[in-house]
Amino acid sequence: MFTILEKILLITFLSSAISFFLYHLYLRLSIVFKGKGSFDFDNLISRLKRLFDEVILHKKVISKQRTIVGFLHLFVMYGFIFFGLITLNHFLIPFDIKLFSPSFKLNYFYFVGLPWAILCLIGILGLAYRRFFIKPKFLGEKSKTSAVVSLFIFLLMITYLYDELHLWNTLLQYKINWWLHSFVIGSFLFLIPKSKHMHLVLSPFNIFLKPFDNPNHAPVPIDLEASEEELDNLLLDLSRLSKNQALDIFTCVECGRCTEVCPANRGGGILNPKYHFILDLKKPMLENQDVNVVDKINVEAGWECTTCQACTEVCPVGNQVEKADEIRSFQVLSTGDVPQEYQKLLMNLQETGNTEGKNSSEILKELPEYTAEKEIVLWLGCFAKHAMDPNFIKSVRNFTKILESASISYGVLSNEQCSGDPANKLGDKLTFQLLMDQNVEALKGVKKVVSMCPHCVVNLQKEYQKYHEINYEVKHHTQMIAELLEDNRINITPGSLEKVTYHDPCNLSRTLNETEAPRKLLQASAPNFFELEEHGKDTLCCGAGGALWWKKDTGEGRTHLLRAEQVIQSKTDTVVTGCNFCYGMMNQGIGPLTPSNQEKIQVKDIADIVAENLSN
Amino acid sequence: MILVVLENQRGKIHPFSVESVVAGQKIAKSLNQPLSILCVGDNIDPIHESAKQFDCSELILASHPLLKTYSADGFSKIIVDLIKSYSPKYCIFGHSYMVRDYVPRVSANLSIPFISDITSINLSSQNIQFSKQVFNAKLSSRIENESTNGCLLSFQSAAFSADELIKGAPEKVTNFEVQLSDSDIRSTTEEEFQESSSGVDLSTAELIVSVGRGIDNQDNIPIAEELAKVLGAELASSRPVVDMGWLPPFRQIGSSGQTVSPKLYFALGISGAIQHVVGMKGSKNIIAINKDEEAPIFEIADYAVIGDLLEIAPLLTEELRKR
Amino acid sequence: MKIAVLTKAIPSYESLIRIDTSSKWIDDSIVNYVINESDAYALEEALKIRESLADNSEVVVVSMGPEDKCSKIIKDGLAKGADRAILIDSQEKISDPLSIATLISDCIKDEQFDLVFSGLQSDDLGSGQVGVLLGEKLKMSTATLAIETQIEPSAIRVKRELESGWFQWLTLPLPASISIQSGINNPRYPSLKGIMGARNKEVAKLNSNQFSNNKLQSMVELYIPSNEKQTKKIEGDSKSVVSRILEVLKNDLRIIQ
């Protein structure tokens, strides 16, 4: 059927397409492997499960807000997968190699090929319609590659059906159809590596290799006694991405969901994670053939980030998007370029060990001091110690009330320094280290720590481990109270509060992976509580993260008001939260934003609502 | 004798100088010393005219073409020469930007102390005690002059009120021969200019409605504008409102803006941070509206309204319109 | 070009200010000493000028006061990029600006600085005079409230801030002593390299012992200012508040009929 010429043409075409594809894949992978650190293969079972969930079950692609789109994409992806065998068979035809029996092929057609061709067509037409007619903002500008790909997939399905349904009459028609199909597939191989369609190849690997910690920024250990050469190496390193980050950039499918959920972007800022944290870095990486591209991240955008990890949470191809840590560290440590309002904050931390520049703390004096006989250290954090929202002191007292009713002995450390979270998030790793080293010393011999501030927990638990050997266990207070409830050391009777909702703090729900403990407690004390639309791991950051609490009065934009607005719109009477910063932001936002015909919403911490409903 | 130096601000006597005359009159009376008032500059006729109403022993006129544009070299030399001539016990100024610029030169040249930015004086003590604010106005200090060769003083705006000025006429007028040559002045000064295009001089306004951050939103600014309009008042603001771009810079009142002392200062949603307060504490009457009862503005307000300006101000405007 | 920057250690804005038992100073034990705000702007301006000249110009940080308080801000200045420092150790609390200026000028006159930058005023005693006094002592030309500078080969052009939104440019021949207004630039934060390099930079220590106590003005005492104002509260719902205000405007202030 096929002439020698045709076979030679086919082989030439295919081998050049495959070589092209492999070459560009190799180029990119070699850049990835220049990245810092190494890929992790720990927890293989969890990794495989995650791979299954996100790729096979498409759990992230088919999210609540994007169910239809998610399914359309599912059809296309499965179409591709199932067409693997069909494509193989297709290219063996000119060489008269028959791998499958006619009956197998027939069955495959009826049960797999035909249904999936139709579904795939529906999928690709639906997606093309959305991209070119509905034009969602976050997909970005008109994409020529997408147009071509849509056309390609469409043609592939059509040519397949044309062939299988025997719509051809002459050999010529058959061959034209066959060559068209082959041309499209070969062209695909030319198209994929330099476009976002690389995600086809890379995303399963990227998802598999994605670190479990979120965020997962590399520590920056600074030795003040280091030589000039060592210091230069450290600074050079700051400009380099990790292997995971480099792979992320080549895997990015440009869907724009990261930007869509970003609180800074939604608040009117310039930060656009899709470009600033990912795509802006692609070309420089390819030009340098290296990963030293941190200085290409837009600095202003970097300072706007609340580090809430919503971008990473929503990414369907396994990217850890946020790179504020990297650009900020670069700015602070290499250049000394820090916005003025943050300079004061960092100086306060250096001078007084707390963010507010204070020399003493009222609540610290009130609470019992920790001694070795006490069960746990109650880690207060700067927010509580210096009454950054004076109302929160009540919540601290409510928490101690809960501890006392469960007969838990606790104490505070008089030499507690700031956990260092603001310095860490701002990129001032030196000040962070100063505070961390002091705290690790103060915590020597301590076994258990509990804190009401998720930022403190994240640092004491996860960040400190990157630099020191940690021998204590840290819990968030909601986790501790939930345990007490489960162990029957406290009892809660449901209260009479109507219309209660819960705001998930981003550090708690995403970084610490904790959405259940607060809900158990809410269920027990206010069983009628309802969920906000963006809840759990999809929560919308209150706007105080990334040290932005200290910029909210001087900055522009509405990042710090978005969540308060949502809470008001939910028409709840009470909003409960599990983080002192969220608590403070709710109080700050709710006052000015509540319309005059609405009652002001009450803000409570989990400790408040539990303490109010404690029973014996 | 006691000498008061009048500053020429674009053809008028600087308001701070007028207030310093009051200080001079009080000190002269207390020490039983004659009071001399100095008009210094290039074209000092307008100043001279106004100064003729001040009750004092002597009006000294010192003019020279080289004083047409300000220079620290020029002005400090004149005052040094004058002090050498007259040996006043106290040489008094208003604490203006110009005084801050050249009077320390006089102090160092003659090795006499310059007690600056005085807020009040105690005439009953053995040696006059001068008070000034220190540590961001959290404290005040009492200072005494220890020199026998004279002392320079400058008074903060509104330390004394121009209302207390004793009117009268100078007993005599003296012309002081100014020795000044080009080589004395090392600097080259260019013309004064304004950056924002506005002729609104809030410092002469009788009534001011001023907004702070409590206005919350750019969209609410008209609330203040309407109230100002119906009262016939000028509109002003604290720094954050200008920083956000809600009002132009010339409306800013405070240490980096204008200093005002109107009959009525209506403070809407202003917290009362010191940088703002120094610009308006000379106001005769202050009505402050703020949601926060702990706001520092209430410490200097005559009338404290603890409430929501977004509700109260429009209602007030409406009522005023009806009259 | 040699540029000196006068930097003073003063209590931080958040520090608790309490008068000590002598009534002549504050209780230092509860206070954090930091660099005076406008001095930080002065230092940044000096560093920017050195960078713009791109020759072997020097920026020297000069600080006078108790050694333990000054050494911190000197280290910070060196970390930000100053080339060397002069620390004048003085344990005594000097409040007379002329004495301070005389002392500093005695210590630095041999250096023959082309420029001396200082902050507009210090946030402790705030006389705002030392820069100008020192300039006169060293026979330099002077200017205050600079919000922009332009360096020329043997002169400096300065934009002075005047009252009520007016400004003025003037050109001063070098040597000159200029006091710098906050907000003139964006002070840098010390980079890591800067912090580590600061350790190797020269800090000349001078003692104020030869200083004779020649105070021409003395601070007799510190006191807490009393609030003499009688504030009248106006409370209630919006309607009654508004009527009360109208009453005040009409009867008390006579602003409306």
mmCIF file with all atom_site columns, N, CA, C and O in Angstrom, chain A residues 419-434:
data_model
loop_
_atom_site.group_PDB
_atom_site.id
_atom_site.type_symbol
_atom_site.label_atom_id
_atom_site.label_alt_id
_atom_site.label_comp_id
_atom_site.label_asym_id
_atom_site.label_entity_id
_atom_site.label_seq_id
_atom_site.pdbx_PDB_ins_code
_atom_site.Cartn_x
_atom_site.Cartn_y
_atom_site.Cartn_z
_atom_site.occupancy
_atom_site.B_iso_or_equiv
_atom_site.pdbx_formal_charge
_atom_site.auth_seq_id
_atom_site.auth_comp_id
_atom_site.auth_asym_id
_atom_site.auth_atom_id
_atom_site.pdbx_PDB_model_num
ATOM 1  N N  . SER A 1 419 ? 9.266  34.487 67.016 1.00 0.00 ? 419 SER A N  1
ATOM 2  C CA . SER A 1 419 ? 9.631  33.246 66.321 1.00 0.00 ? 419 SER A CA 1
ATOM 3  C C  . SER A 1 419 ? 10.463 33.548 65.087 1.00 0.00 ? 419 SER A C  1
ATOM 4  O O  . SER A 1 419 ? 11.175 32.690 64.581 1.00 0.00 ? 419 SER A O  1
ATOM 5  N N  . GLY A 1 420 ? 10.376 34.781 64.623 1.00 0.00 ? 420 GLY A N  1
ATOM 6  C CA . GLY A 1 420 ? 11.182 35.181 63.476 1.00 0.00 ? 420 GLY A CA 1
ATOM 7  C C  . GLY A 1 420 ? 10.413 35.145 62.176 1.00 0.00 ? 420 GLY A C  1
ATOM 8  O O  . GLY A 1 420 ? 10.968 35.470 61.128 1.00 0.00 ? 420 GLY A O  1
ATOM 9  N N  . ASP A 1 421 ? 9.136  34.794 62.231 1.00 0.00 ? 421 ASP A N  1
ATOM 10 C CA . ASP A 1 421 ? 8.359  34.662 60.999 1.00 0.00 ? 421 ASP A CA 1
ATOM 11 C C  . ASP A 1 421 ? 8.419  35.900 60.103 1.00 0.00 ? 421 ASP A C  1
ATOM 12 O O  . ASP A 1 421 ? 8.688  35.774 58.911 1.00 0.00 ? 421 ASP A O  1
ATOM 13 N N  . PRO A 1 422 ? 8.206  37.112 60.646 1.00 0.00 ? 422 PRO A N  1
ATOM 14 C CA . PRO A 1 422 ? 8.257  38.265 59.727 1.00 0.00 ? 422 PRO A CA 1
ATOM 15 C C  . PRO A 1 422 ? 9.611  38.413 59.062 1.00 0.00 ? 422 PRO A C  1
ATOM 16 O O  . PRO A 1 422 ? 9.694  38.706 57.877 1.00 0.00 ? 422 PRO A O  1
ATOM 17 N N  . ALA A 1 423 ? 10.683 38.205 59.811 1.00 0.00 ? 423 ALA A N  1
ATOM 18 C CA . ALA A 1 423 ? 12.016 38.342 59.222 1.00 0.00 ? 423 ALA A CA 1
ATOM 19 C C  . ALA A 1 423 ? 12.224 37.262 58.170 1.00 0.00 ? 423 ALA A C  1
ATOM 20 O O  . ALA A 1 423 ? 12.748 37.518 57.083 1.00 0.00 ? 423 ALA A O  1
ATOM 21 N N  . ASN A 1 424 ? 11.786 36.036 58.497 1.00 0.00 ? 424 ASN A N  1
ATOM 22 C CA . ASN A 1 424 ? 11.945 34.930 57.567 1.00 0.00 ? 424 ASN A CA 1
ATOM 23 C C  . ASN A 1 424 ? 11.189 35.194 56.274 1.00 0.00 ? 424 ASN A C  1
ATOM 24 O O  . ASN A 1 424 ? 11.725 35.043 55.177 1.00 0.00 ? 424 ASN A O  1
ATOM 25 N N  . LYS A 1 425 ? 9.928  35.636 56.418 1.00 0.00 ? 425 LYS A N  1
ATOM 26 C CA . LYS A 1 425 ? 9.103  35.867 55.240 1.00 0.00 ? 425 LYS A CA 1
ATOM 27 C C  . LYS A 1 425 ? 9.577  37.074 54.446 1.00 0.00 ? 425 LYS A C  1
ATOM 28 O O  . LYS A 1 425 ? 9.318  37.182 53.256 1.00 0.00 ? 425 LYS A O  1
ATOM 29 N N  . LEU A 1 426 ? 10.246 38.002 55.111 1.00 0.00 ? 426 LEU A N  1
ATOM 30 C CA . LEU A 1 426 ? 10.738 39.183 54.406 1.00 0.00 ? 426 LEU A CA 1
ATOM 31 C C  . LEU A 1 426 ? 12.094 38.942 53.752 1.00 0.00 ? 426 LEU A C  1
ATOM 32 O O  . LEU A 1 426 ? 12.605 39.808 53.065 1.00 0.00 ? 426 LEU A O  1
ATOM 33 N N  . GLY A 1 427 ? 12.669 37.794 53.998 1.00 0.00 ? 427 GLY A N  1
ATOM 34 C CA . GLY A 1 427 ? 13.951 37.505 53.376 1.00 0.00 ? 427 GLY A CA 1
ATOM 35 C C  . GLY A 1 427 ? 15.154 37.928 54.202 1.00 0.00 ? 427 GLY A C  1
ATOM 36 O O  . GLY A 1 427 ? 16.289 37.763 53.768 1.00 0.00 ? 427 GLY A O  1
ATOM 37 N N  . ASP A 1 428 ? 14.923 38.488 55.389 1.00 0.00 ? 428 ASP A N  1
ATOM 38 C CA . ASP A 1 428 ? 16.065 38.856 56.227 1.00 0.00 ? 428 ASP A CA 1
ATOM 39 C C  . ASP A 1 428 ? 16.464 37.645 57.046 1.00 0.00 ? 428 ASP A C  1
ATOM 40 O O  . ASP A 1 428 ? 16.162 37.535 58.239 1.00 0.00 ? 428 ASP A O  1
ATOM 41 N N  . LYS A 1 429 ? 17.170 36.748 56.381 1.00 0.00 ? 429 LYS A N  1
ATOM 42 C CA . LYS A 1 429 ? 17.498 35.476 57.025 1.00 0.00 ? 429 LYS A CA 1
ATOM 43 C C  . LYS A 1 429 ? 18.470 35.667 58.177 1.00 0.00 ? 429 LYS A C  1
ATOM 44 O O  . LYS A 1 429 ? 18.553 34.832 59.071 1.00 0.00 ? 429 LYS A O  1
ATOM 45 N N  . LEU A 1 430 ? 19.206 36.774 58.162 1.00 0.00 ? 430 LEU A N  1
ATOM 46 C CA . LEU A 1 430 ? 20.159 37.006 59.238 1.00 0.00 ? 430 LEU A CA 1
ATOM 47 C C  . LEU A 1 430 ? 19.428 37.308 60.540 1.00 0.00 ? 430 LEU A C  1
ATOM 48 O O  . LEU A 1 430 ? 19.691 36.703 61.577 1.00 0.00 ? 430 LEU A O  1
ATOM 49 N N  . THR A 1 431 ? 18.487 38.254 60.472 1.00 0.00 ? 431 THR A N  1
ATOM 50 C CA . THR A 1 431 ? 17.701 38.561 61.674 1.00 0.00 ? 431 THR A CA 1
ATOM 51 C C  . THR A 1 431 ? 16.907 37.336 62.125 1.00 0.00 ? 431 THR A C  1
ATOM 52 O O  . THR A 1 431 ? 16.782 37.062 63.322 1.00 0.00 ? 431 THR A O  1
ATOM 53 N N  . PHE A 1 432 ? 16.385 36.586 61.133 1.00 0.00 ? 432 PHE A N  1
ATOM 54 C CA . PHE A 1 432 ? 15.642 35.367 61.457 1.00 0.00 ? 432 PHE A CA 1
ATOM 55 C C  . PHE A 1 432 ? 16.523 34.410 62.238 1.00 0.00 ? 432 PHE A C  1
ATOM 56 O O  . PHE A 1 432 ? 16.134 33.860 63.267 1.00 0.00 ? 432 PHE A O  1
ATOM 57 N N  . GLN A 1 433 ? 17.754 34.249 61.762 1.00 0.00 ? 433 GLN A N  1
ATOM 58 C CA . GLN A 1 433 ? 18.660 33.313 62.405 1.00 0.00 ? 433 GLN A CA 1
ATOM 59 C C  . GLN A 1 433 ? 18.979 33.745 63.821 1.00 0.00 ? 433 GLN A C  1
ATOM 60 O O  . GLN A 1 433 ? 19.040 32.941 64.739 1.00 0.00 ? 433 GLN A O  1
ATOM 61 N N  . LEU A 1 434 ? 19.176 35.049 63.990 1.00 0.00 ? 434 LEU A N  1
ATOM 62 C CA . LEU A 1 434 ? 19.448 35.620 65.307 1.00 0.00 ? 434 LEU A CA 1
ATOM 63 C C  . LEU A 1 434 ? 18.371 35.204 66.300 1.00 0.00 ? 434 LEU A C  1
ATOM 64 O O  . LEU A 1 434 ? 18.643 34.711 67.395 1.00 0.00 ? 434 LEU A O  1
#
